[in-house]
Amino acid sequence: MKYKSLPSSEADNWYFFQNFKMKLYNTKVTSDMGLKASNGKMLPALKVFSESLRYLKDHALNTIQEASFETVYSNEEITWVITVPAIWSAAARQFMRLAAKEAGLISDMISEKLIIALESEAASLWCKQLPKEGFMTTSSDKKKFEDSPGIQYIVVDCGGGTIDITVHEIQENHYLKELHRASGGGWGGNRVDQNFIDFLREIFVDGVWNEYEEKYSTELQHMMYSFGLQKCSASREDVYIRCYYNLTKLAERKKNISQFFNKHNGVVWCDGVFMVTYEKMKTFFNYSIRNIIHTLRVILDKPEMAMVQYILLVGGFSSSIILRDEISEAFSEKYHILCPLDAQAAIVKGAVLFGVNPYIVASRVSAQTYGVEVAQEFDAAIHDCSKKRISEKDGYIYCTDLFKKLVGIDESVNINEDAQYYFHPLEADQTQAKFSFYCTEKQDAQYVDEEGIEFLGSCTVPMPDTKLGKKRQLKLDIKFGLTEFKATCTDITSKQTQTITIDFLSV
């Protein structure tokens, strides 16, 4: 990594963005949002993501060209697959599509040459076709994963930022059915890193650690890289971390460096390195493991999850023996717990399988209730008087801000299933229709401005032919079962159909 090799004196002239992918999980995502670098400088998030994708694209194309010899191909023949956490919002997924467009992977936002794959699903596809030898021999369970119809299993995608948990059932055709909506949170391996840094801050007091973070950020990256390797180790041993030159120098200005360690349990200074005991190392994982186990129990305790047999641990963080041991201790009596040999590569390899057949996940469970804002003829018996409106052109009395449910939370939605809405214009001379979409964790709602209702995005459909006035009809079809919302609009009068882009990024 270029930044890590820089002298600390030069690092401040560079933009270094650490764990920036998490920005799409824990913030409201818009196309013009910014990202703060480690030195406090700002750049548009779209620039950071698109340049990262551009680098990966160029590297991939160069690799393909070097390996293809005499094979002639064009870039237009390539279908790109980008993996994202299953718990990401529609806006975050659309942001990745926009970044891919800016990076030159696709030419327009509705291109079918880009597929968004959910990381837990991709890993699931890879794991279910692995032989027994494809899983870690150190696992507490030596059973082969059974890829048979009716088999149910839970996938725990343990990444650096997020933990994604989904439940799948294998169908007769070996396709997958999602049984439980994706859940999880920001409890990934980065939390362990942060706990380790907090521990070092407790050791190196008197401003030593704060000065080290501020002045020697590139050196700190070396230390954290070393810690990251130890974090995902497969051995149950004490951990030795090198204390780099500048940290030692800053500490020695205050007192003998060994004295910083005297009052701290679980860590010992040993001639240029500090040894962290295995028991102390495990405490850095407590927050992540506690949340993972709690969420798994909440899901698995549900009556409809009674047939689940396997827990699949995937993602780079699942390589950690500490994490696997704790999951095994909590669940191995009832479930077979498996982890593929290369847990991180399982997602990338599974993404290739998903790219070949994106319909292999036959149905998904809706994470929220989705609806569209509509207007209807006003009915004093059921409608709020404050929502009453009167058309200035023909005196038509209608109710505005109504929430029309398209799909409910926890509903199973087939990938080929459309939510349909038929629309008539409010005005005879109306030349366009705007559809505004909302979501909620409630089962249903009456109005779009109720508490707990969130605006998602909107799309505008042209209606240039006004000959039939209010008798014109539009049909809006939305596929909720895909990894991205796909909407098409048909003008029933003219029979014209067009693909509609729902803008989730201008909220």
PDB file of C-alpha atoms in Angstrom, residues 185-338:
ATOM      1  CA  GLY A 185     -24.679  -4.356  12.367  1.00  0.00           C
ATOM      2  CA  GLY A 186     -21.327  -2.607  12.527  1.00  0.00           C
ATOM      3  CA  TRP A 187     -19.646  -5.237  14.684  1.00  0.00           C
ATOM      4  CA  GLY A 188     -16.961  -6.394  12.259  1.00  0.00           C
ATOM      5  CA  GLY A 189     -13.223  -6.763  12.638  1.00  0.00           C
ATOM      6  CA  ASN A 190     -12.675  -3.004  12.673  1.00  0.00           C
ATOM      7  CA  ARG A 191     -14.266  -2.950  16.136  1.00  0.00           C
ATOM      8  CA  VAL A 192     -11.508  -5.242  17.370  1.00  0.00           C
ATOM      9  CA  ASP A 193      -8.919  -2.880  15.889  1.00  0.00           C
ATOM     10  CA  GLN A 194     -10.524   0.078  17.637  1.00  0.00           C
ATOM     11  CA  ASN A 195     -10.595  -1.759  20.973  1.00  0.00           C
ATOM     12  CA  PHE A 196      -6.892  -2.525  20.570  1.00  0.00           C
ATOM     13  CA  ILE A 197      -6.131   1.140  19.831  1.00  0.00           C
ATOM     14  CA  ASP A 198      -8.158   2.203  22.876  1.00  0.00           C
ATOM     15  CA  PHE A 199      -6.094  -0.237  24.952  1.00  0.00           C
ATOM     16  CA  LEU A 200      -2.841   1.282  23.649  1.00  0.00           C
ATOM     17  CA  ARG A 201      -4.174   4.741  24.471  1.00  0.00           C
ATOM     18  CA  GLU A 202      -4.711   3.568  28.069  1.00  0.00           C
ATOM     19  CA  ILE A 203      -1.114   2.324  28.204  1.00  0.00           C
ATOM     20  CA  PHE A 204       0.648   5.245  26.549  1.00  0.00           C
ATOM     21  CA  VAL A 205      -0.702   8.073  28.677  1.00  0.00           C
ATOM     22  CA  ASP A 206       0.585  11.637  29.180  1.00  0.00           C
ATOM     23  CA  GLY A 207      -0.321  12.479  25.585  1.00  0.00           C
ATOM     24  CA  VAL A 208       2.116   9.941  24.106  1.00  0.00           C
ATOM     25  CA  TRP A 209      -0.430   7.977  22.098  1.00  0.00           C
ATOM     26  CA  ASN A 210      -2.325  11.027  20.880  1.00  0.00           C
ATOM     27  CA  GLU A 211       0.896  12.598  19.600  1.00  0.00           C
ATOM     28  CA  TYR A 212       1.888   9.323  17.939  1.00  0.00           C
ATOM     29  CA  GLU A 213      -1.457   9.073  16.108  1.00  0.00           C
ATOM     30  CA  GLU A 214      -1.186  12.651  14.919  1.00  0.00           C
ATOM     31  CA  LYS A 215       2.452  12.715  13.801  1.00  0.00           C
ATOM     32  CA  TYR A 216       3.221   9.167  12.692  1.00  0.00           C
ATOM     33  CA  SER A 217       0.092   7.891  10.987  1.00  0.00           C
ATOM     34  CA  THR A 218       1.931   5.816   8.376  1.00  0.00           C
ATOM     35  CA  GLU A 219       3.935   4.025  11.048  1.00  0.00           C
ATOM     36  CA  LEU A 220       0.695   3.340  12.902  1.00  0.00           C
ATOM     37  CA  GLN A 221      -0.629   1.681   9.734  1.00  0.00           C
ATOM     38  CA  HIS A 222       2.284  -0.771   9.865  1.00  0.00           C
ATOM     39  CA  MET A 223       1.453  -1.614  13.467  1.00  0.00           C
ATOM     40  CA  MET A 224      -2.248  -2.093  12.718  1.00  0.00           C
ATOM     41  CA  TYR A 225      -1.463  -4.242   9.691  1.00  0.00           C
ATOM     42  CA  SER A 226       0.606  -6.506  11.928  1.00  0.00           C
ATOM     43  CA  PHE A 227      -2.190  -6.582  14.484  1.00  0.00           C
ATOM     44  CA  GLY A 228      -4.710  -7.427  11.756  1.00  0.00           C
ATOM     45  CA  LEU A 229      -2.752 -10.542  10.833  1.00  0.00           C
ATOM     46  CA  GLN A 230      -2.638 -11.597  14.477  1.00  0.00           C
ATOM     47  CA  LYS A 231      -6.339 -10.817  14.909  1.00  0.00           C
ATOM     48  CA  CYS A 232      -7.315 -13.327  12.229  1.00  0.00           C
ATOM     49  CA  SER A 233      -4.810 -15.938  13.342  1.00  0.00           C
ATOM     50  CA  ALA A 234      -5.840 -19.584  13.545  1.00  0.00           C
ATOM     51  CA  SER A 235      -3.688 -20.250  16.639  1.00  0.00           C
ATOM     52  CA  ARG A 236      -4.599 -19.869  20.301  1.00  0.00           C
ATOM     53  CA  GLU A 237      -1.381 -18.160  21.357  1.00  0.00           C
ATOM     54  CA  ASP A 238      -0.136 -14.956  22.914  1.00  0.00           C
ATOM     55  CA  VAL A 239       0.356 -12.114  20.453  1.00  0.00           C
ATOM     56  CA  TYR A 240       3.610 -10.208  19.945  1.00  0.00           C
ATOM     57  CA  ILE A 241       3.365  -6.689  18.486  1.00  0.00           C
ATOM     58  CA  ARG A 242       6.451  -4.737  17.474  1.00  0.00           C
ATOM     59  CA  CYS A 243       6.696  -1.317  19.114  1.00  0.00           C
ATOM     60  CA  TYR A 244       7.832   0.936  16.298  1.00  0.00           C
ATOM     61  CA  TYR A 245      10.672   3.435  16.588  1.00  0.00           C
ATOM     62  CA  ASN A 246       8.709   6.666  16.885  1.00  0.00           C
ATOM     63  CA  LEU A 247       6.296   5.315  19.498  1.00  0.00           C
ATOM     64  CA  THR A 248       9.261   4.117  21.544  1.00  0.00           C
ATOM     65  CA  LYS A 249      10.969   7.500  21.133  1.00  0.00           C
ATOM     66  CA  LEU A 250       7.896   9.458  22.288  1.00  0.00           C
ATOM     67  CA  ALA A 251       7.369   7.159  25.269  1.00  0.00           C
ATOM     68  CA  GLU A 252      11.020   7.285  26.372  1.00  0.00           C
ATOM     69  CA  ARG A 253      10.828  11.083  26.560  1.00  0.00           C
ATOM     70  CA  LYS A 254       8.416  10.671  29.471  1.00  0.00           C
ATOM     71  CA  LYS A 255       9.903   7.680  31.290  1.00  0.00           C
ATOM     72  CA  ASN A 256      11.368   4.233  30.760  1.00  0.00           C
ATOM     73  CA  ILE A 257       8.990   2.584  28.333  1.00  0.00           C
ATOM     74  CA  SER A 258       8.584  -0.557  30.436  1.00  0.00           C
ATOM     75  CA  GLN A 259       6.987   1.563  33.176  1.00  0.00           C
ATOM     76  CA  PHE A 260       4.025   2.311  30.910  1.00  0.00           C
ATOM     77  CA  PHE A 261       3.065  -1.370  31.137  1.00  0.00           C
ATOM     78  CA  ASN A 262       3.408  -1.868  34.902  1.00  0.00           C
ATOM     79  CA  LYS A 263      -0.225  -1.258  35.865  1.00  0.00           C
ATOM     80  CA  HIS A 264      -1.861  -3.102  32.972  1.00  0.00           C
ATOM     81  CA  ASN A 265      -2.936  -6.728  33.066  1.00  0.00           C
ATOM     82  CA  GLY A 266      -2.543  -8.940  30.025  1.00  0.00           C
ATOM     83  CA  VAL A 267       0.351  -7.082  28.414  1.00  0.00           C
ATOM     84  CA  VAL A 268       4.119  -7.241  29.022  1.00  0.00           C
ATOM     85  CA  TRP A 269       7.023  -5.239  27.568  1.00  0.00           C
ATOM     86  CA  CYS A 270       9.650  -7.532  26.046  1.00  0.00           C
ATOM     87  CA  ASP A 271      12.703  -5.905  24.404  1.00  0.00           C
ATOM     88  CA  GLY A 272      11.123  -3.855  21.626  1.00  0.00           C
ATOM     89  CA  VAL A 273       7.825  -5.699  21.453  1.00  0.00           C
ATOM     90  CA  PHE A 274       4.853  -5.938  23.739  1.00  0.00           C
ATOM     91  CA  MET A 275       3.285  -9.297  24.371  1.00  0.00           C
ATOM     92  CA  VAL A 276      -0.501  -9.397  24.662  1.00  0.00           C
ATOM     93  CA  THR A 277      -1.788 -12.546  26.329  1.00  0.00           C
ATOM     94  CA  TYR A 278      -4.302 -14.687  24.486  1.00  0.00           C
ATOM     95  CA  GLU A 279      -6.885 -14.038  27.220  1.00  0.00           C
ATOM     96  CA  LYS A 280      -6.411 -10.277  26.878  1.00  0.00           C
ATOM     97  CA  MET A 281      -6.622 -10.556  23.107  1.00  0.00           C
ATOM     98  CA  LYS A 282     -10.029 -12.192  23.453  1.00  0.00           C
ATOM     99  CA  THR A 283     -11.383  -9.180  25.339  1.00  0.00           C
ATOM    100  CA  PHE A 284     -10.932  -7.025  22.229  1.00  0.00           C
ATOM    101  CA  PHE A 285     -13.498  -9.276  20.525  1.00  0.00           C
ATOM    102  CA  ASN A 286     -16.130  -9.040  23.270  1.00  0.00           C
ATOM    103  CA  TYR A 287     -18.306  -6.361  21.683  1.00  0.00           C
ATOM    104  CA  SER A 288     -18.411  -8.060  18.292  1.00  0.00           C
ATOM    105  CA  ILE A 289     -18.966 -11.562  19.615  1.00  0.00           C
ATOM    106  CA  ARG A 290     -21.645 -10.484  22.092  1.00  0.00           C
ATOM    107  CA  ASN A 291     -23.674  -8.828  19.334  1.00  0.00           C
ATOM    108  CA  ILE A 292     -23.223 -11.696  16.876  1.00  0.00           C
ATOM    109  CA  ILE A 293     -24.300 -14.344  19.377  1.00  0.00           C
ATOM    110  CA  HIS A 294     -27.251 -12.279  20.585  1.00  0.00           C
ATOM    111  CA  THR A 295     -28.511 -11.683  17.046  1.00  0.00           C
ATOM    112  CA  LEU A 296     -28.073 -15.345  16.119  1.00  0.00           C
ATOM    113  CA  ARG A 297     -30.067 -16.422  19.169  1.00  0.00           C
ATOM    114  CA  VAL A 298     -32.874 -13.968  18.407  1.00  0.00           C
ATOM    115  CA  ILE A 299     -33.163 -15.406  14.898  1.00  0.00           C
ATOM    116  CA  LEU A 300     -32.671 -19.084  15.734  1.00  0.00           C
ATOM    117  CA  ASP A 301     -35.134 -18.996  18.646  1.00  0.00           C
ATOM    118  CA  LYS A 302     -37.979 -18.166  16.268  1.00  0.00           C
ATOM    119  CA  PRO A 303     -40.302 -21.165  15.654  1.00  0.00           C
ATOM    120  CA  GLU A 304     -39.950 -20.847  11.882  1.00  0.00           C
ATOM    121  CA  MET A 305     -36.170 -21.380  12.218  1.00  0.00           C
ATOM    122  CA  ALA A 306     -36.555 -24.796  13.874  1.00  0.00           C
ATOM    123  CA  MET A 307     -35.258 -26.684  10.820  1.00  0.00           C
ATOM    124  CA  VAL A 308     -31.959 -24.785  10.518  1.00  0.00           C
ATOM    125  CA  GLN A 309     -29.045 -27.251  10.644  1.00  0.00           C
ATOM    126  CA  TYR A 310     -25.906 -25.309   9.755  1.00  0.00           C
ATOM    127  CA  ILE A 311     -24.156 -22.079  10.677  1.00  0.00           C
ATOM    128  CA  LEU A 312     -21.759 -20.972   7.923  1.00  0.00           C
ATOM    129  CA  LEU A 313     -19.068 -18.498   8.974  1.00  0.00           C
ATOM    130  CA  VAL A 314     -17.630 -16.539   6.039  1.00  0.00           C
ATOM    131  CA  GLY A 315     -15.709 -13.310   5.454  1.00  0.00           C
ATOM    132  CA  GLY A 316     -12.174 -12.380   6.465  1.00  0.00           C
ATOM    133  CA  PHE A 317     -13.030 -11.808  10.138  1.00  0.00           C
ATOM    134  CA  SER A 318     -14.286 -15.395  10.465  1.00  0.00           C
ATOM    135  CA  SER A 319     -10.685 -16.598   9.969  1.00  0.00           C
ATOM    136  CA  SER A 320     -10.109 -15.655  13.613  1.00  0.00           C
ATOM    137  CA  ILE A 321      -9.945 -18.678  15.894  1.00  0.00           C
ATOM    138  CA  ILE A 322     -11.240 -16.498  18.737  1.00  0.00           C
ATOM    139  CA  LEU A 323     -14.440 -15.725  16.853  1.00  0.00           C
ATOM    140  CA  ARG A 324     -14.940 -19.311  15.686  1.00  0.00           C
ATOM    141  CA  ASP A 325     -14.333 -20.730  19.158  1.00  0.00           C
ATOM    142  CA  GLU A 326     -16.942 -18.451  20.734  1.00  0.00           C
ATOM    143  CA  ILE A 327     -19.556 -19.233  18.068  1.00  0.00           C
ATOM    144  CA  SER A 328     -18.844 -22.957  18.449  1.00  0.00           C
ATOM    145  CA  GLU A 329     -19.139 -22.810  22.227  1.00  0.00           C
ATOM    146  CA  ALA A 330     -22.499 -21.074  21.959  1.00  0.00           C
ATOM    147  CA  PHE A 331     -24.108 -23.159  19.207  1.00  0.00           C
ATOM    148  CA  SER A 332     -22.200 -26.373  18.372  1.00  0.00           C
ATOM    149  CA  GLU A 333     -24.447 -28.627  20.473  1.00  0.00           C
ATOM    150  CA  LYS A 334     -27.389 -27.966  18.163  1.00  0.00           C
ATOM    151  CA  TYR A 335     -25.903 -26.799  14.849  1.00  0.00           C
ATOM    152  CA  HIS A 336     -23.114 -27.839  12.491  1.00  0.00           C
ATOM    153  CA  ILE A 337     -20.677 -24.916  12.339  1.00  0.00           C
ATOM    154  CA  LEU A 338     -18.556 -24.666   9.200  1.00  0.00           C
TER     155      LEU A 338
END
